[in-house]
Short mmCIF file of C-alpha atoms and ligand atoms in Angstrom, two decimals:
data_model
loop_
_atom_site.label_atom_id
_atom_site.label_comp_id
_atom_site.label_asym_id
_atom_site.label_seq_id
_atom_site.Cartn_x
_atom_site.Cartn_y
_atom_site.Cartn_z
CA UNK A 1 0.00 0.00 0.00
CA UNK A 2 3.03 2.26 0.44
CA UNK A 3 5.73 2.49 -2.20
CA UNK A 4 8.61 4.95 -1.94
CA UNK A 5 11.18 5.20 -4.76
CA UNK A 6 14.50 7.03 -5.02
CA UNK A 7 13.50 9.94 -2.85
CA UNK A 8 15.54 13.10 -2.59
CA UNK A 9 14.23 15.39 0.15
CA UNK A 10 15.43 18.83 1.15
CA UNK A 11 14.65 22.38 1.94
CA UNK A 12 15.03 25.28 -0.49
CA UNK A 13 16.30 22.79 -3.08
CA UNK A 14 19.18 21.67 -0.83
CA UNK A 15 19.07 17.92 -0.19
CA UNK A 16 19.05 16.66 3.41
CA UNK A 17 18.14 13.03 2.67
CA UNK A 18 18.72 10.62 -0.21
CA UNK A 19 16.52 7.59 0.40
CA UNK A 20 16.63 4.61 -1.90
CA UNK A 21 13.08 3.54 -1.15
CA UNK A 22 10.79 1.24 0.78
CA UNK A 23 7.63 -0.78 0.32
CA UNK A 24 5.04 -1.67 2.91
CA UNK A 25 2.09 -4.02 2.58
CA UNK A 26 -1.31 -3.12 3.97
CA UNK A 27 -1.28 -3.46 7.76
CA UNK A 28 2.54 -3.56 8.01
CA UNK A 29 4.22 -1.90 11.01
CA UNK A 30 7.57 -0.20 10.55
CA UNK A 31 10.00 1.99 12.46
CA UNK A 32 12.17 4.76 11.00
CA UNK A 33 15.19 5.00 13.31
CA UNK A 34 18.40 7.00 13.46
CA UNK A 35 20.19 9.79 15.30
CA UNK A 36 18.90 13.33 15.71
CA UNK A 37 19.05 15.35 12.49
CA UNK A 38 19.37 12.36 10.13
CA UNK A 39 16.07 13.10 8.43
CA UNK A 40 13.47 10.87 10.15
CA UNK A 41 10.82 13.57 10.48
CA UNK A 42 11.55 14.80 6.95
CA UNK A 43 11.01 11.27 5.60
CA UNK A 44 7.93 10.58 7.73
CA UNK A 45 6.34 13.84 6.60
CA UNK A 46 7.20 13.01 2.98
CA UNK A 47 4.97 9.92 3.37
CA UNK A 48 2.14 12.36 4.12
CA UNK A 49 3.07 14.83 1.38
CA UNK A 50 4.21 17.39 3.95
CA UNK A 51 7.95 17.51 3.14
CA UNK A 52 9.37 19.21 0.06
CA UNK A 53 10.31 16.51 -2.47
CA UNK A 54 13.19 17.30 -4.84
CA UNK A 55 12.77 14.08 -6.82
CA UNK A 56 11.37 10.58 -6.47
CA UNK A 57 7.91 9.25 -5.75
CA UNK A 58 5.66 8.32 -2.82
CA UNK A 59 2.62 6.20 -3.64
CA UNK A 60 -0.06 5.60 -1.05
CA UNK A 61 -2.73 3.09 -2.09
CA UNK A 62 -1.54 3.40 -5.68
CA UNK A 63 -1.73 7.21 -5.82
CA UNK A 64 1.55 9.13 -6.24
CA UNK A 65 1.15 12.01 -3.79
CA UNK A 66 4.23 13.81 -5.15
CA UNK A 67 2.39 14.34 -8.45
CA UNK A 68 -0.70 15.89 -6.87
CA UNK A 69 -1.48 19.58 -6.62
CA UNK A 70 -1.56 21.03 -3.12
CA UNK A 71 -5.35 21.02 -2.69
CA UNK A 72 -5.68 17.48 -4.03
CA UNK A 73 -2.88 16.31 -1.73
CA UNK A 74 -4.54 17.98 1.29
CA UNK A 75 -7.81 16.20 0.50
CA UNK A 76 -6.00 12.90 -0.02
CA UNK A 77 -4.14 13.28 3.29
CA UNK A 78 -7.37 14.08 5.14
CA UNK A 79 -9.08 11.02 3.74
CA UNK A 80 -6.29 8.41 3.91
CA UNK A 81 -3.56 9.46 6.35
CA UNK A 82 -3.57 9.99 10.12
CA UNK A 83 -0.66 11.80 11.76
CA UNK A 84 0.45 11.96 15.40
CA UNK A 85 2.63 15.08 15.42
CA UNK A 86 5.56 15.39 17.78
CA UNK A 87 4.03 18.52 19.35
CA UNK A 88 0.61 16.79 19.54
CA UNK A 89 -1.26 19.96 18.44
CA UNK A 90 -4.17 19.52 20.83
CA UNK A 91 -6.46 22.53 21.10
CA UNK A 92 -6.47 23.73 24.70
CA UNK A 93 -9.96 25.21 24.69
CA UNK A 94 -11.61 21.99 23.43
CA UNK A 95 -12.32 18.86 25.46
CA UNK A 96 -10.61 15.55 24.77
CA UNK A 97 -13.67 14.30 22.87
CA UNK A 98 -13.94 17.51 20.86
CA UNK A 99 -10.23 17.39 19.98
CA UNK A 100 -10.67 13.88 18.60
CA UNK A 101 -13.87 14.72 16.71
CA UNK A 102 -12.03 17.61 15.08
CA UNK A 103 -10.38 15.01 12.84
CA UNK A 104 -13.72 14.61 11.09
CA UNK A 105 -13.60 18.17 9.79
CA UNK A 106 -10.07 17.69 8.50
CA UNK A 107 -11.09 14.58 6.59
CA UNK A 108 -14.37 16.00 5.30
CA UNK A 109 -16.35 13.28 7.05
CA UNK A 110 -19.36 13.51 9.32
CA UNK A 111 -18.43 13.82 12.99
CA UNK A 112 -18.84 10.40 14.57
CA UNK A 113 -19.16 10.85 18.33
CA UNK A 114 -19.65 7.13 18.98
CA UNK A 115 -16.46 6.17 17.10
CA UNK A 116 -14.50 8.96 18.84
CA UNK A 117 -15.66 7.76 22.26
CA UNK A 118 -14.89 4.15 21.30
CA UNK A 119 -11.30 4.91 20.23
CA UNK A 120 -10.71 7.00 23.35
CA UNK A 121 -12.05 4.15 25.45
CA UNK A 122 -9.77 1.67 23.65
CA UNK A 123 -6.90 3.96 24.61
CA UNK A 124 -7.98 3.96 28.27
CA UNK A 125 -9.39 7.49 28.26
CA UNK A 126 -13.11 6.90 28.78
CA UNK A 127 -12.94 8.85 32.06
CA UNK A 128 -11.34 11.84 30.32
CA UNK A 129 -13.77 12.63 27.49
CA UNK A 130 -14.78 15.98 28.98
CA UNK A 131 -11.33 16.96 30.32
CA UNK A 132 -9.31 19.77 28.81
CA UNK A 133 -5.83 18.92 27.43
CA UNK A 134 -4.08 20.89 30.19
CA UNK A 135 -5.56 18.52 32.77
CA UNK A 136 -3.93 15.45 31.19
CA UNK A 137 -0.63 13.76 31.85
CA UNK A 138 1.87 13.66 28.97
CA UNK A 139 1.06 10.01 28.30
CA UNK A 140 -2.68 10.70 28.29
CA UNK A 141 -2.24 13.66 25.91
CA UNK A 142 -0.18 11.41 23.63
CA UNK A 143 -3.05 8.91 23.59
CA UNK A 144 -5.57 11.64 22.69
CA UNK A 145 -3.40 12.57 19.71
CA UNK A 146 -3.31 8.88 18.70
CA UNK A 147 -7.11 8.64 18.96
CA UNK A 148 -7.48 11.70 16.75
CA UNK A 149 -5.09 10.32 14.12
CA UNK A 150 -6.82 6.91 14.09
CA UNK A 151 -10.42 8.18 14.20
CA UNK A 152 -11.29 7.51 10.59
CA UNK A 153 -9.26 4.32 10.22
CA UNK A 154 -6.62 5.85 7.93
CA UNK A 155 -4.85 3.64 5.38
CA UNK A 156 -1.58 5.06 6.73
CA UNK A 157 -1.01 6.00 10.38
CA UNK A 158 2.16 8.03 11.03
CA UNK A 159 3.66 9.01 14.39
CA UNK A 160 6.65 11.28 15.00
CA UNK A 161 8.54 10.65 18.26
CA UNK A 162 5.42 9.38 20.07
CA UNK A 163 7.41 8.37 23.16
CA UNK A 164 9.47 11.52 23.75
CA UNK A 165 9.18 12.66 27.38
CA UNK A 166 7.49 9.43 28.50
CA UNK A 167 8.92 7.18 31.19
CA UNK A 168 9.67 3.52 30.40
CA UNK A 169 6.24 2.26 31.46
CA UNK A 170 4.32 4.89 29.51
CA UNK A 171 6.64 4.42 26.52
CA UNK A 172 5.90 0.70 26.24
CA UNK A 173 2.19 1.36 26.78
CA UNK A 174 1.94 4.02 24.06
CA UNK A 175 3.79 1.86 21.53
CA UNK A 176 1.60 -1.14 22.37
CA UNK A 177 -1.53 0.97 21.97
CA UNK A 178 -0.36 2.50 18.68
CA UNK A 179 0.22 -0.99 17.28
CA UNK A 180 -3.11 -2.24 18.59
CA UNK A 181 -5.09 0.75 17.28
CA UNK A 182 -3.39 0.47 13.87
CA UNK A 183 -4.22 -3.23 13.70
CA UNK A 184 -7.83 -2.68 14.70
CA UNK A 185 -8.22 0.12 12.14
CA UNK A 186 -6.47 -1.88 9.39
CA UNK A 187 -3.90 0.92 9.11
CA UNK A 188 -0.30 0.58 7.98
CA UNK A 189 1.80 2.05 10.82
CA UNK A 190 5.05 4.02 10.48
CA UNK A 191 6.76 5.53 13.51
CA UNK A 192 9.80 7.83 13.38
CA UNK A 193 11.94 7.98 16.51
CA UNK A 194 15.43 8.29 17.92
CA UNK A 195 14.18 6.57 21.09
CA UNK A 196 16.13 3.31 21.36
CA UNK A 197 13.48 1.83 23.69
CA UNK A 198 11.03 1.57 20.78
CA UNK A 199 13.22 -0.60 18.59
CA UNK A 200 12.55 -3.92 20.31
CA UNK A 201 8.86 -3.54 19.46
CA UNK A 202 9.45 -3.63 15.68
CA UNK A 203 10.81 -6.32 13.39
CA UNK A 204 10.87 -3.97 10.39
CA UNK A 205 13.30 -1.07 10.92
CA UNK A 206 14.42 1.52 8.36
CA UNK A 207 17.74 2.78 9.70
CA UNK A 208 18.80 6.25 8.55
CA UNK A 209 22.05 8.10 9.11
CA UNK A 210 24.23 5.04 9.45
CA UNK A 211 22.28 3.71 12.46
CA UNK A 212 22.68 -0.05 12.71
N1 ATP B 1 12.09 23.47 7.67
C1 ATP B 1 13.41 23.20 7.49
N2 ATP B 1 14.20 24.03 6.78
C2 ATP B 1 15.50 23.74 6.57
N3 ATP B 1 16.13 22.64 7.05
C3 ATP B 1 15.39 21.78 7.78
C4 ATP B 1 14.00 22.02 8.04
N4 ATP B 1 13.53 20.98 8.78
C5 ATP B 1 14.58 20.16 8.98
N5 ATP B 1 15.69 20.63 8.37
C6 ATP B 1 17.02 19.97 8.37
O1 ATP B 1 16.88 18.69 7.80
C7 ATP B 1 17.69 17.74 8.50
C8 ATP B 1 16.83 16.60 8.97
O2 ATP B 1 15.89 17.07 9.94
P1 ATP B 1 14.77 16.15 10.59
O3 ATP B 1 13.90 17.01 11.42
O4 ATP B 1 14.13 15.35 9.51
O5 ATP B 1 15.68 15.19 11.49
P2 ATP B 1 15.24 14.07 12.56
O6 ATP B 1 16.00 12.84 12.19
O7 ATP B 1 13.78 13.98 12.64
O8 ATP B 1 15.84 14.64 13.92
P3 ATP B 1 15.29 14.51 15.44
O9 ATP B 1 15.65 13.12 15.90
O10 ATP B 1 16.07 15.55 16.18
O11 ATP B 1 13.81 14.75 15.41
C9 ATP B 1 18.37 18.50 9.63
O12 ATP B 1 19.67 18.79 9.22
C10 ATP B 1 17.55 19.75 9.77
O13 ATP B 1 18.34 20.83 10.19
MG1 MG B 2 12.38 14.35 14.13
#
């Protein structure tokens, strides 16, 4: 479902990553690993059409997102790709449930309160539906961001550094939940991280920057 070929990524035309390519089947789970600054976020965002591509192609479900115009790519991303951003991007004035339901607007779908509550419950947050983000622990906030990304069962679920600032217990829990939610939603999962604790949870690792 994901096919990446001979990708050159960079900013202002200056390459920061030459990536020979990768292929993932539907439902596969993969880790992008490597030291800080090696280009993990740049590559992960390229899978969502959010990084500037100098050359190469990224096909998601048979559609080459590098060939799309901006508006078409935005629509495609909303419909097929869920992203857990490193900074989470939760809206402080909205409740947990409202933050998750916001994903419906982004994907142009009808808000589905029952599905939002079900995903939050799967992530152990059924007691927190009406809480504001500021009243959550870091691990809980991370799980809200995961629920929002997985709400509409995206073909591709991407997460950037989902375990940063979590202790060992919360780290293992968040990774386990990401894998479980992706499996339940039928999503292909790609995580980018420099967190060595995550590695043991993945058989399929794309190592960047000379990382073994
Ligand atoms: N918006 C940008 N403009 C110019 N250069 C950028 C931009 N974003 C990232 N870079 C550069 O691209 C390279 C790769 O950055 P990237 O954020 O992909 O690394 P990373 O592997 O995710 O690092 P970290 O582990 O610290 O998150 C770095 O050298 C960085 O300085
Ligand atoms: Mg990064």
